GROMACS .gro file of N, CA and C in nm:
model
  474
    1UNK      N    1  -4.367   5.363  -7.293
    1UNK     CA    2  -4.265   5.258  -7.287
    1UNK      C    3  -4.309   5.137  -7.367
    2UNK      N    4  -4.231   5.087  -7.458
    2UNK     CA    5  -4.294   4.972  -7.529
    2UNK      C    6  -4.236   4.856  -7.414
    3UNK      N    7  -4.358   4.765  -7.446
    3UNK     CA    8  -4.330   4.648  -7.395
    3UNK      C    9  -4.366   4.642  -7.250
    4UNK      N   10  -4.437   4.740  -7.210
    4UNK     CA   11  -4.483   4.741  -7.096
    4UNK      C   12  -4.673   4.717  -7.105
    5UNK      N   13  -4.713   4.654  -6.997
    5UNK     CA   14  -4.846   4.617  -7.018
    5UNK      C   15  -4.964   4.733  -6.993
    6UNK      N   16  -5.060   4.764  -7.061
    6UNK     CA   17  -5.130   4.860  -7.013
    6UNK      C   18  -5.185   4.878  -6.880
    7UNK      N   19  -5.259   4.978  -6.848
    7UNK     CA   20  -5.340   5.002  -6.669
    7UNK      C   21  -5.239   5.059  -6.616
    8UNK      N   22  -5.322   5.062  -6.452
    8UNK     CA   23  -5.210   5.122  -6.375
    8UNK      C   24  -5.093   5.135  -6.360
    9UNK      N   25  -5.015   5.153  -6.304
    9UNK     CA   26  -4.903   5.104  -6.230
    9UNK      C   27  -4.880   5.119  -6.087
   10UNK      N   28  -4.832   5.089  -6.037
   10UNK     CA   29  -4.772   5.060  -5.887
   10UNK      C   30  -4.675   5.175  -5.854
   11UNK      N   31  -4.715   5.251  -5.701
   11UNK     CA   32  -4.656   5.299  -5.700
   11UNK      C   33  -4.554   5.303  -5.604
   12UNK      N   34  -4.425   5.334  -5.647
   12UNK     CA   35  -4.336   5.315  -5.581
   12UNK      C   36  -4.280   5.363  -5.441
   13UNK      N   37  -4.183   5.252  -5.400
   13UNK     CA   38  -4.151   5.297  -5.196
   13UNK      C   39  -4.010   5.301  -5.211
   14UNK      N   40  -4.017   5.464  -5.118
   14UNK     CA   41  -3.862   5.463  -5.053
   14UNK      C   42  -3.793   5.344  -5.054
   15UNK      N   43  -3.690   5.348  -5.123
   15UNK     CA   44  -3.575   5.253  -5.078
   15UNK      C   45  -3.613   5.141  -5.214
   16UNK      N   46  -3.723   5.087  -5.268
   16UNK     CA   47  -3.809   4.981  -5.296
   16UNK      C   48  -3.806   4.977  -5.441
   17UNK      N   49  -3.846   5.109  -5.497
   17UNK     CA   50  -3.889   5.090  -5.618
   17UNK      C   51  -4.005   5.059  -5.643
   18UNK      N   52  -4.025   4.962  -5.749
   18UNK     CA   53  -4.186   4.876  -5.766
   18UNK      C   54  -4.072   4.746  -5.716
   19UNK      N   55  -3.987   4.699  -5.661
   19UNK     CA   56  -3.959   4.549  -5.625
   19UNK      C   57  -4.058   4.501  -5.566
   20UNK      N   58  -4.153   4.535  -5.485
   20UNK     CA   59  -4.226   4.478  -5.369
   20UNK      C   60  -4.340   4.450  -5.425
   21UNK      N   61  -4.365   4.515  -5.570
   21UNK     CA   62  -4.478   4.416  -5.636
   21UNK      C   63  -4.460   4.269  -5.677
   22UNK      N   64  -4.341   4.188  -5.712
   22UNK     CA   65  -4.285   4.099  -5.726
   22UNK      C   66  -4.183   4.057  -5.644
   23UNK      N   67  -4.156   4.085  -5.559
   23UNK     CA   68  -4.037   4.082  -5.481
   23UNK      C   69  -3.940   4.087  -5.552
   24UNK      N   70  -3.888   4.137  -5.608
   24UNK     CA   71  -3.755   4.094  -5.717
   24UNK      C   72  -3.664   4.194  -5.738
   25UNK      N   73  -3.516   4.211  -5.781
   25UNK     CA   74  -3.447   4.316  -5.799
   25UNK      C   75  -3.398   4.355  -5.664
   26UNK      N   76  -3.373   4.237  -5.577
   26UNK     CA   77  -3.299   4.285  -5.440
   26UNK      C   78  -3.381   4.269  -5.339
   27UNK      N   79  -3.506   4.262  -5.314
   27UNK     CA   80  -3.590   4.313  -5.204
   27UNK      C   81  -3.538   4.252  -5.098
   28UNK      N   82  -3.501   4.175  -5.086
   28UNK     CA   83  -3.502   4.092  -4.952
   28UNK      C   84  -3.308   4.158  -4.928
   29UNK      N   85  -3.260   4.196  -4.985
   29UNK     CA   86  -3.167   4.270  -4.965
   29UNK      C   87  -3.171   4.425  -4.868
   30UNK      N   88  -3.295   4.492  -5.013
   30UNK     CA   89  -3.316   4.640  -4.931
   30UNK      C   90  -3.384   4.601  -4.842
   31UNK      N   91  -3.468   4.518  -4.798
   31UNK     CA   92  -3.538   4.505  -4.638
   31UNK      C   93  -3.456   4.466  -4.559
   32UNK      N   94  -3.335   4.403  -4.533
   32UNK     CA   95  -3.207   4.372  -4.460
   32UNK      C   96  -3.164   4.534  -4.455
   33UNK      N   97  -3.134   4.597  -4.576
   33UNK     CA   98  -3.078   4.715  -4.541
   33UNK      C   99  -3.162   4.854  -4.497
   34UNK      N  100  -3.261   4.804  -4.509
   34UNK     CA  101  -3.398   4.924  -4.426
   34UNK      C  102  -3.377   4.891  -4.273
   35UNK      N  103  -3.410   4.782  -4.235
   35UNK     CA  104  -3.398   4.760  -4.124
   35UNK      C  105  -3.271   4.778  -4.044
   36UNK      N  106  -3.143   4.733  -4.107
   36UNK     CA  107  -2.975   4.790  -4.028
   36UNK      C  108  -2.996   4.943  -4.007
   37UNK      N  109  -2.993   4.993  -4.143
   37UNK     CA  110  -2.984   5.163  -4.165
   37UNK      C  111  -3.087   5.192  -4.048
   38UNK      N  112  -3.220   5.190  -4.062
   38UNK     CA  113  -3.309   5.232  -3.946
   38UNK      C  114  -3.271   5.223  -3.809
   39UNK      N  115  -3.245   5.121  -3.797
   39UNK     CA  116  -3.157   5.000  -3.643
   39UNK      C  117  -3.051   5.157  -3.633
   40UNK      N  118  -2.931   5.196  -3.714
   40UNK     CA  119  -2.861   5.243  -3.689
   40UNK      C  120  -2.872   5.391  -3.692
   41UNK      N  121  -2.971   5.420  -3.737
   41UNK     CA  122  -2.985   5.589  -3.777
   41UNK      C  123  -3.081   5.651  -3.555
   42UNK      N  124  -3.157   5.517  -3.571
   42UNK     CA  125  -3.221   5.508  -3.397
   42UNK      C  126  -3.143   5.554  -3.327
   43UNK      N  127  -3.018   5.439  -3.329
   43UNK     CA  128  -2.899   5.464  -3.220
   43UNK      C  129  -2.830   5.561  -3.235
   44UNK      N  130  -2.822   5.629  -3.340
   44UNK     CA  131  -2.756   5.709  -3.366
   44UNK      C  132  -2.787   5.857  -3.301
   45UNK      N  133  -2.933   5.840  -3.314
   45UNK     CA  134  -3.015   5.979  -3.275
   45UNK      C  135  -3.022   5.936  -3.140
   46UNK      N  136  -3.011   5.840  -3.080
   46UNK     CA  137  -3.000   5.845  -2.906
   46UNK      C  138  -2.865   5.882  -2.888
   47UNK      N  139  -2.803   5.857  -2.930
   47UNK     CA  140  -2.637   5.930  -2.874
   47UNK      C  141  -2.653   6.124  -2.923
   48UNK      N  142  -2.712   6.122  -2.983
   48UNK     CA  143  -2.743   6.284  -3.019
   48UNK      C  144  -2.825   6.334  -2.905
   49UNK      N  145  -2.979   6.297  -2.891
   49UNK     CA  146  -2.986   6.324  -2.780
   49UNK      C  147  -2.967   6.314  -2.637
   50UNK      N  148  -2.857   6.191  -2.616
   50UNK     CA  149  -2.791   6.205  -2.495
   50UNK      C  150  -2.683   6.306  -2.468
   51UNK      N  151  -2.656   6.338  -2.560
   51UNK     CA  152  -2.520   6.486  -2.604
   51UNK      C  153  -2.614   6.573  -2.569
   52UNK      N  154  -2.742   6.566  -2.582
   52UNK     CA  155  -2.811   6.718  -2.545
   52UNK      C  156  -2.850   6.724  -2.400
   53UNK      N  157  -2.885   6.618  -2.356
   53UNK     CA  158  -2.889   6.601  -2.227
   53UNK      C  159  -2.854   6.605  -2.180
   54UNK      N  160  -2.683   6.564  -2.172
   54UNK     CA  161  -2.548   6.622  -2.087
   54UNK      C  162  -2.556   6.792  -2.121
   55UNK      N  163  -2.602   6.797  -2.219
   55UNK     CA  164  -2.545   6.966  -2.247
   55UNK      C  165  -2.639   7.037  -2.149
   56UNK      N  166  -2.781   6.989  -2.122
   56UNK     CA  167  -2.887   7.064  -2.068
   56UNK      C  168  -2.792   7.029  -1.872
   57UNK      N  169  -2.716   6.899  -1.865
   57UNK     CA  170  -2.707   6.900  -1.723
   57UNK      C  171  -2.578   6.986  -1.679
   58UNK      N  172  -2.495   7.025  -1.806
   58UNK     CA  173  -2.384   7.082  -1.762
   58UNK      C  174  -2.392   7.240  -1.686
   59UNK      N  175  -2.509   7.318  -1.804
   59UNK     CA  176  -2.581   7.400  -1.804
   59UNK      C  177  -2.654   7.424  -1.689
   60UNK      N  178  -2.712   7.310  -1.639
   60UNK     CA  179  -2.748   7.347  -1.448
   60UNK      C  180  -2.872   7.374  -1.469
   61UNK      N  181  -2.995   7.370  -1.579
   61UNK     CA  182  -3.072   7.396  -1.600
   61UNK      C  183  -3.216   7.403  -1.487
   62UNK      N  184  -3.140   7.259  -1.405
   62UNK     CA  185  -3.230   7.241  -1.314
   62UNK      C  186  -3.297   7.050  -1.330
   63UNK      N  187  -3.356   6.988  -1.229
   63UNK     CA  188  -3.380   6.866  -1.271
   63UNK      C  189  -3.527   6.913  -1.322
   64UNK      N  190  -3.624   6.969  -1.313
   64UNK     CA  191  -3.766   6.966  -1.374
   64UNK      C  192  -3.757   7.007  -1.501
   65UNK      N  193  -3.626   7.087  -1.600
   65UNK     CA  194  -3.636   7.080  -1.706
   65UNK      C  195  -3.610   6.964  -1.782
   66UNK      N  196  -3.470   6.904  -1.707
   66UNK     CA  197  -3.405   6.808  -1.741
   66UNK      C  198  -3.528   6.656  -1.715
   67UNK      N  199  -3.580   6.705  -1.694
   67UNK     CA  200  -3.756   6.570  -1.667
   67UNK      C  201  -3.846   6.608  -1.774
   68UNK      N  202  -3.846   6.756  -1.794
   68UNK     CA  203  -3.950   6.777  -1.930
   68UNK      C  204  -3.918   6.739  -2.079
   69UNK      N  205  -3.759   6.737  -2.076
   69UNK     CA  206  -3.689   6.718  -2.221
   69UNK      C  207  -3.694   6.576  -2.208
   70UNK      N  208  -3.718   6.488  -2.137
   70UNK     CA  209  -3.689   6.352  -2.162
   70UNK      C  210  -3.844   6.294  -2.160
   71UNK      N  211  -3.950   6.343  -2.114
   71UNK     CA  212  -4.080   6.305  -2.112
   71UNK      C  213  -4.131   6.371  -2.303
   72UNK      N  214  -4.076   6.549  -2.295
   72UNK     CA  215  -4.126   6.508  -2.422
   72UNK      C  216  -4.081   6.398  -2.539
   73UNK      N  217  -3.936   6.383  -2.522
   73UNK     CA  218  -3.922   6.285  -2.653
   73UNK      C  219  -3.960   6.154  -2.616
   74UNK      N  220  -3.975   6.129  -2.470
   74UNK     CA  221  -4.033   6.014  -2.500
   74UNK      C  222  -4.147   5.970  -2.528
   75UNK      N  223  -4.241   6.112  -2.514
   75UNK     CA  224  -4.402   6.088  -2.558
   75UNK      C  225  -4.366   6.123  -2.696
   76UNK      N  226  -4.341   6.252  -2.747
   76UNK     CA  227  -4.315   6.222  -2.881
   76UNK      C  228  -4.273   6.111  -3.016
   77UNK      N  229  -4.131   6.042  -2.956
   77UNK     CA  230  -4.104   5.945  -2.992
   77UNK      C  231  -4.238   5.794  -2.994
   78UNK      N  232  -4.268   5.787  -2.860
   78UNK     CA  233  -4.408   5.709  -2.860
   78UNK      C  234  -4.520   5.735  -2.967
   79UNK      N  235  -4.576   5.881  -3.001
   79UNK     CA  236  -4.671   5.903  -3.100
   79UNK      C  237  -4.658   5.855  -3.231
   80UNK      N  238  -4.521   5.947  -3.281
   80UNK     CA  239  -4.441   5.896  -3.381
   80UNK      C  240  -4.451   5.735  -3.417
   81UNK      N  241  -4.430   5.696  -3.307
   81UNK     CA  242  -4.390   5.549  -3.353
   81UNK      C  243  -4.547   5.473  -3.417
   82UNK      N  244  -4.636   5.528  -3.306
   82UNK     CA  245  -4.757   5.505  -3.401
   82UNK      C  246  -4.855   5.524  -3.488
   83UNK      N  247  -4.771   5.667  -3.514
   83UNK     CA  248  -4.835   5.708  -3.649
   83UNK      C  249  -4.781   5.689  -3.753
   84UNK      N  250  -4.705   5.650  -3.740
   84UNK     CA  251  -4.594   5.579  -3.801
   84UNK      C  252  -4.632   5.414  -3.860
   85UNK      N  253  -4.637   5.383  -3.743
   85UNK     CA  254  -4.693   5.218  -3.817
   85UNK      C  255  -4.841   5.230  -3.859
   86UNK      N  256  -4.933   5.318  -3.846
   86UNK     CA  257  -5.046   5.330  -3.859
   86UNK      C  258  -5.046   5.363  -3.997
   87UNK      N  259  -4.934   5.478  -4.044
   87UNK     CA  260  -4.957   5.484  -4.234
   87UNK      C  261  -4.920   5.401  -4.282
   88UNK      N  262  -4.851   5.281  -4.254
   88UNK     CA  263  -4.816   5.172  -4.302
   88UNK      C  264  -4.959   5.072  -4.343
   89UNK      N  265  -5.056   5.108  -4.312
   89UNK     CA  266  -5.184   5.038  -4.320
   89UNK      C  267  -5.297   5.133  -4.412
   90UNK      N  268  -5.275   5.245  -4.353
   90UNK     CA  269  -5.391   5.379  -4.413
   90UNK      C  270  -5.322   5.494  -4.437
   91UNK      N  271  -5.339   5.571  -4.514
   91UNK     CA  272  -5.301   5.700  -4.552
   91UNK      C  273  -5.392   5.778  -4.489
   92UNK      N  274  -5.304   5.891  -4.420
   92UNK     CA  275  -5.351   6.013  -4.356
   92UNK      C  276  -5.409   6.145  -4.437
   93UNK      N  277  -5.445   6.191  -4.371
   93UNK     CA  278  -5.478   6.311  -4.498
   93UNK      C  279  -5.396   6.441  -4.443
   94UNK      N  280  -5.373   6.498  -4.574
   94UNK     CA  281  -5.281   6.586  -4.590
   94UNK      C  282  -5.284   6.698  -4.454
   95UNK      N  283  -5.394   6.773  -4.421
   95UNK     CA  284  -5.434   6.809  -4.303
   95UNK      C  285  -5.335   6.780  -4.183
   96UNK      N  286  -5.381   6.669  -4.161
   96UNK     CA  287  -5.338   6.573  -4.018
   96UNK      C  288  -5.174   6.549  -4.031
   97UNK      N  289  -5.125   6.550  -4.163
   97UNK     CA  290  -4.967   6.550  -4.197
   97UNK      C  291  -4.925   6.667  -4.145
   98UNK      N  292  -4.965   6.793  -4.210
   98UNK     CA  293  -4.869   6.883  -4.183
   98UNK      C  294  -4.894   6.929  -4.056
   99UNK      N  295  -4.967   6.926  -3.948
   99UNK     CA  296  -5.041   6.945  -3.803
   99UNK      C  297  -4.963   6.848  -3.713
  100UNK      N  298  -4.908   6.751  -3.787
  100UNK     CA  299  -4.799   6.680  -3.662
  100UNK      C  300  -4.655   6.669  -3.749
  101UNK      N  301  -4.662   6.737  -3.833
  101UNK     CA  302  -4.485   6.782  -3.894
  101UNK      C  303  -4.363   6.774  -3.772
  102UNK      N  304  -4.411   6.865  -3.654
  102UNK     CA  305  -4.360   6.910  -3.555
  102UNK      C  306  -4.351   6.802  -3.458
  103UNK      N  307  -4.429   6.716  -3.449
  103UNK     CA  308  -4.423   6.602  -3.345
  103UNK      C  309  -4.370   6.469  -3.415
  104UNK      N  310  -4.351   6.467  -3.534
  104UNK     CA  311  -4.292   6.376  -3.594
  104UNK      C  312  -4.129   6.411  -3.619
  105UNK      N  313  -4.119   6.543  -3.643
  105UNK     CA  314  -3.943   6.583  -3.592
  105UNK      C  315  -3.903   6.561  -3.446
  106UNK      N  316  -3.962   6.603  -3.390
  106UNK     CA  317  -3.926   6.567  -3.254
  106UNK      C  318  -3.920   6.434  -3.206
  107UNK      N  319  -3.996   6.356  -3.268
  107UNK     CA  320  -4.011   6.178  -3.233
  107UNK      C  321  -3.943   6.111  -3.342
  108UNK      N  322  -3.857   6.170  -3.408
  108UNK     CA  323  -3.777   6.063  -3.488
  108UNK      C  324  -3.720   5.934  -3.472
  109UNK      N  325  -3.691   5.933  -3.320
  109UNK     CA  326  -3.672   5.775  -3.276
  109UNK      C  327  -3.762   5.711  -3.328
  110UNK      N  328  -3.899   5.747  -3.293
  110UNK     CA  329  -4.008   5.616  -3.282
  110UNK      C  330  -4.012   5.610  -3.448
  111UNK      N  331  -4.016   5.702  -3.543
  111UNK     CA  332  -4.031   5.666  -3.675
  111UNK      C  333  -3.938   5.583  -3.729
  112UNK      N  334  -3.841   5.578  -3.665
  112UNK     CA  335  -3.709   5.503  -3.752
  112UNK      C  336  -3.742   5.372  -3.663
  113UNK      N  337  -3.769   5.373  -3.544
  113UNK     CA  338  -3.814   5.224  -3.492
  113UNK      C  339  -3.941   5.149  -3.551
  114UNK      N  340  -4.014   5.239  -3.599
  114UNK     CA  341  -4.125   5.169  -3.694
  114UNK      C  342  -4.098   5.112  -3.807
  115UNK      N  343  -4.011   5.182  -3.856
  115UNK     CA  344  -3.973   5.128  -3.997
  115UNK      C  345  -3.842   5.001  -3.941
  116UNK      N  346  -3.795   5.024  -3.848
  116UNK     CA  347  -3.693   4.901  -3.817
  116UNK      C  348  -3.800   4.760  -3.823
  117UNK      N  349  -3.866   4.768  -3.695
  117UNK     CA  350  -3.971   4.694  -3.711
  117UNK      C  351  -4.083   4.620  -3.810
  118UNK      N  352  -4.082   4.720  -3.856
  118UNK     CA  353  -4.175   4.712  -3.966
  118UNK      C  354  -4.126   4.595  -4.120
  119UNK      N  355  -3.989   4.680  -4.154
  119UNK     CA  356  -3.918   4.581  -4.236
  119UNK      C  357  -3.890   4.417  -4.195
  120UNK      N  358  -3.883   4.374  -4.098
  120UNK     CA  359  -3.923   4.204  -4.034
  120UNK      C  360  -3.993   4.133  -4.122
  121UNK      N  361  -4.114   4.228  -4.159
  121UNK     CA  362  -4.254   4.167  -4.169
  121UNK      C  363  -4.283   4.190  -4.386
  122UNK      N  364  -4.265   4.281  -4.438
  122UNK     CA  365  -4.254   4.364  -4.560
  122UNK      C  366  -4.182   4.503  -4.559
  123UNK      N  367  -4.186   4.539  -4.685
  123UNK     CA  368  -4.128   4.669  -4.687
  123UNK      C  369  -4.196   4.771  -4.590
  124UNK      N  370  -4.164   4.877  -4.542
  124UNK     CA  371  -4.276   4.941  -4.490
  124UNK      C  372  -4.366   5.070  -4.596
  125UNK      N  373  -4.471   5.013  -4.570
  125UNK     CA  374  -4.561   5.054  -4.613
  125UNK      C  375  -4.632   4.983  -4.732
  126UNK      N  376  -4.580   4.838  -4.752
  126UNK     CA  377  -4.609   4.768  -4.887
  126UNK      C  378  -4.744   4.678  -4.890
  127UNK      N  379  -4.808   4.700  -4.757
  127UNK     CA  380  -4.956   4.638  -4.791
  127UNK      C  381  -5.024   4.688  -4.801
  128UNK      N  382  -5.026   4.820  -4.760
  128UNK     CA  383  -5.097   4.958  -4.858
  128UNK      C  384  -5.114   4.962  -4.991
  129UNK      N  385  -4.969   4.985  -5.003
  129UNK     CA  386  -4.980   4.974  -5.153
  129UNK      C  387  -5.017   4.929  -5.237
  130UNK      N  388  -5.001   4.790  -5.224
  130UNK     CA  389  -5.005   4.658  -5.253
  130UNK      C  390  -5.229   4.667  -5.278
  131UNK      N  391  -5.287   4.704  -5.147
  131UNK     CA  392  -5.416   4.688  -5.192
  131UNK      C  393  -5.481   4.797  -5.307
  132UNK      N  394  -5.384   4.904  -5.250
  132UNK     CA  395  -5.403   5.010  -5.380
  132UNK      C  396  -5.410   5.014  -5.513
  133UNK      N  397  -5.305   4.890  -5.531
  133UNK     CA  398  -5.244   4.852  -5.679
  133UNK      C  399  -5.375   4.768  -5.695
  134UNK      N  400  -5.425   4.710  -5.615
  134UNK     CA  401  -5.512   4.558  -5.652
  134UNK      C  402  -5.591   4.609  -5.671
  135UNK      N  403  -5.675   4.689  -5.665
  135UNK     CA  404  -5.815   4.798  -5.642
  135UNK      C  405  -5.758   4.822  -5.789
  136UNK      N  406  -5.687   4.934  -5.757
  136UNK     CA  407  -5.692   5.000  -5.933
  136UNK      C  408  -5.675   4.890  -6.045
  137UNK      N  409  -5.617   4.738  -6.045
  137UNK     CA  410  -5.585   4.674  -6.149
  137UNK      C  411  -5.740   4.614  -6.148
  138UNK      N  412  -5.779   4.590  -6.073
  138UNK     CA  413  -5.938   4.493  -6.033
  138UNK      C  414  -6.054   4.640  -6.135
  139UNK      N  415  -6.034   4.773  -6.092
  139UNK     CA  416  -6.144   4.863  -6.146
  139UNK      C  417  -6.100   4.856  -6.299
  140UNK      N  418  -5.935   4.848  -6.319
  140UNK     CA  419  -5.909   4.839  -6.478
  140UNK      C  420  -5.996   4.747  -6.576
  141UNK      N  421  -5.928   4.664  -6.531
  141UNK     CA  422  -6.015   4.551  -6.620
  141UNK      C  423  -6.150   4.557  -6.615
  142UNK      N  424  -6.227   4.558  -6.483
  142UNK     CA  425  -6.384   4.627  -6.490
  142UNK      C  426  -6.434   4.699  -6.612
  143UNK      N  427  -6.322   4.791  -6.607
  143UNK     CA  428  -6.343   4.887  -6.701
  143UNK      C  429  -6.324   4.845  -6.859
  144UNK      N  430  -6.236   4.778  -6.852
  144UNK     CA  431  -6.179   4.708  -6.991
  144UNK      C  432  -6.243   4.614  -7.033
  145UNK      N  433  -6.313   4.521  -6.942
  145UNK     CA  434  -6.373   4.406  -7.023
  145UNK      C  435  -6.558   4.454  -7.027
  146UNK      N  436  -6.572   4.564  -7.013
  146UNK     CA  437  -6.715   4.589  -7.029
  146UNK      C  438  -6.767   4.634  -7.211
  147UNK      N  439  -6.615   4.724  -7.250
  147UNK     CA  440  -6.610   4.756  -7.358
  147UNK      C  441  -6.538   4.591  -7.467
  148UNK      N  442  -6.668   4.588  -7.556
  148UNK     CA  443  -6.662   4.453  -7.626
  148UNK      C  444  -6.650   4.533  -7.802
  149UNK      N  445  -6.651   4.655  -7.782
  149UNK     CA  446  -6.641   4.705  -7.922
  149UNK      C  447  -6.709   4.839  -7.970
  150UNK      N  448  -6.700   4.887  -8.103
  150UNK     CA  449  -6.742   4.996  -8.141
  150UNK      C  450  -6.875   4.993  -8.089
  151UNK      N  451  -6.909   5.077  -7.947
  151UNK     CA  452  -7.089   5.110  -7.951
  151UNK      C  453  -7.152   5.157  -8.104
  152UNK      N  454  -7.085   5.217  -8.174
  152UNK     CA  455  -7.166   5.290  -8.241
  152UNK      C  456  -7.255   5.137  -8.376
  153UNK      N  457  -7.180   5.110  -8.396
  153UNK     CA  458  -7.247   4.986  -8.475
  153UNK      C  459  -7.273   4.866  -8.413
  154UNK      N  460  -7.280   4.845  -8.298
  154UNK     CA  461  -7.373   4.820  -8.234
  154UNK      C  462  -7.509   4.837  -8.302
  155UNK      N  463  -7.607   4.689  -8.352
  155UNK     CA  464  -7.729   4.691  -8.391
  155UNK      C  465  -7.838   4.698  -8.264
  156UNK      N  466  -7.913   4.793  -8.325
  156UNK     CA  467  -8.040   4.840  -8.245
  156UNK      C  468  -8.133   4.737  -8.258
  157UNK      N  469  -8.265   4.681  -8.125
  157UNK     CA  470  -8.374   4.654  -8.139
  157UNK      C  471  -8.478   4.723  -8.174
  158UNK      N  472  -8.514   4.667  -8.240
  158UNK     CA  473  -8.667   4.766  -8.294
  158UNK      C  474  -8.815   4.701  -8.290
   0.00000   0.00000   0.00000
């Protein structure tokens, strides 16, 4: 791309783009609209699983099932929520991702409440990033201002 500066670049967030390296190009917009959408996608999935919950009581299932379906999502939802705000700080490793795939579908409340939350404060997940970017621009130049010119003619002591 001409006209763009050399080194890294920044990498980009759901919803975000690179705005959140500068704030610019809307941000304070899409963080209003991360946070509604999230706010509303929450509520949304509690009226879903209250539809399942009537469905489990119509069904007669019994009250100790109807106690297990609401303890798991609410422990689920609970985990979620903090593993959730926890990658917002550190990246997980790939491992540990796909090993709670299953508990993070099931706790979708708490993820969409993290990110509700979360947007208040920055994008979510943008001070991660953000140190990521600073690291790699900080090792660039390291790297860049060590080289002062052709080593090879470079004069020798003798």
């Amino acid at each position: 791309m001409p006209g763009t500066e050399p080194g890294p670049r920044p990498e980009p967030i759901r919803f975000f783009g690179t705005t959140w390296v500068a704030h610019d190009g809307g941000y304070g917009a899409r963080r209003v609209g991360v946070a509604v959408g999230s706010l509303a996608a929450a509520v949304a999935g509690c009226f879903v699983l209250r539809f399942a919950y009537e469905g489990l009581t119509i069904a007669d299932v019994g009250q100790f099932v109807n106690l297990l379906v609401v303890l798991m999502f609410a422990i689920c939802s609970a985990l979620a929520f903090r593993r959730t705000w926890e990658g917002f700080s550190r990246r997980h490793d790939a491992a540990s991702q796909s090993s709670t795939r299953g508990l993070m579908t099931i706790g979708f409340v708490g993820t969409l409440l993290a990110h509700f939350f979360r947007s208040f404060s920055e994008a979510p997940g943008e001070k991660l990033h953000r140190e990521e970017y600073e690291t790699a621009r900080e090792q660039y130049e390291k790297r860049t201002s060590r080289r002062t010119g052709n080593p090879s003619r470079k004069k020798r002591k003798r």
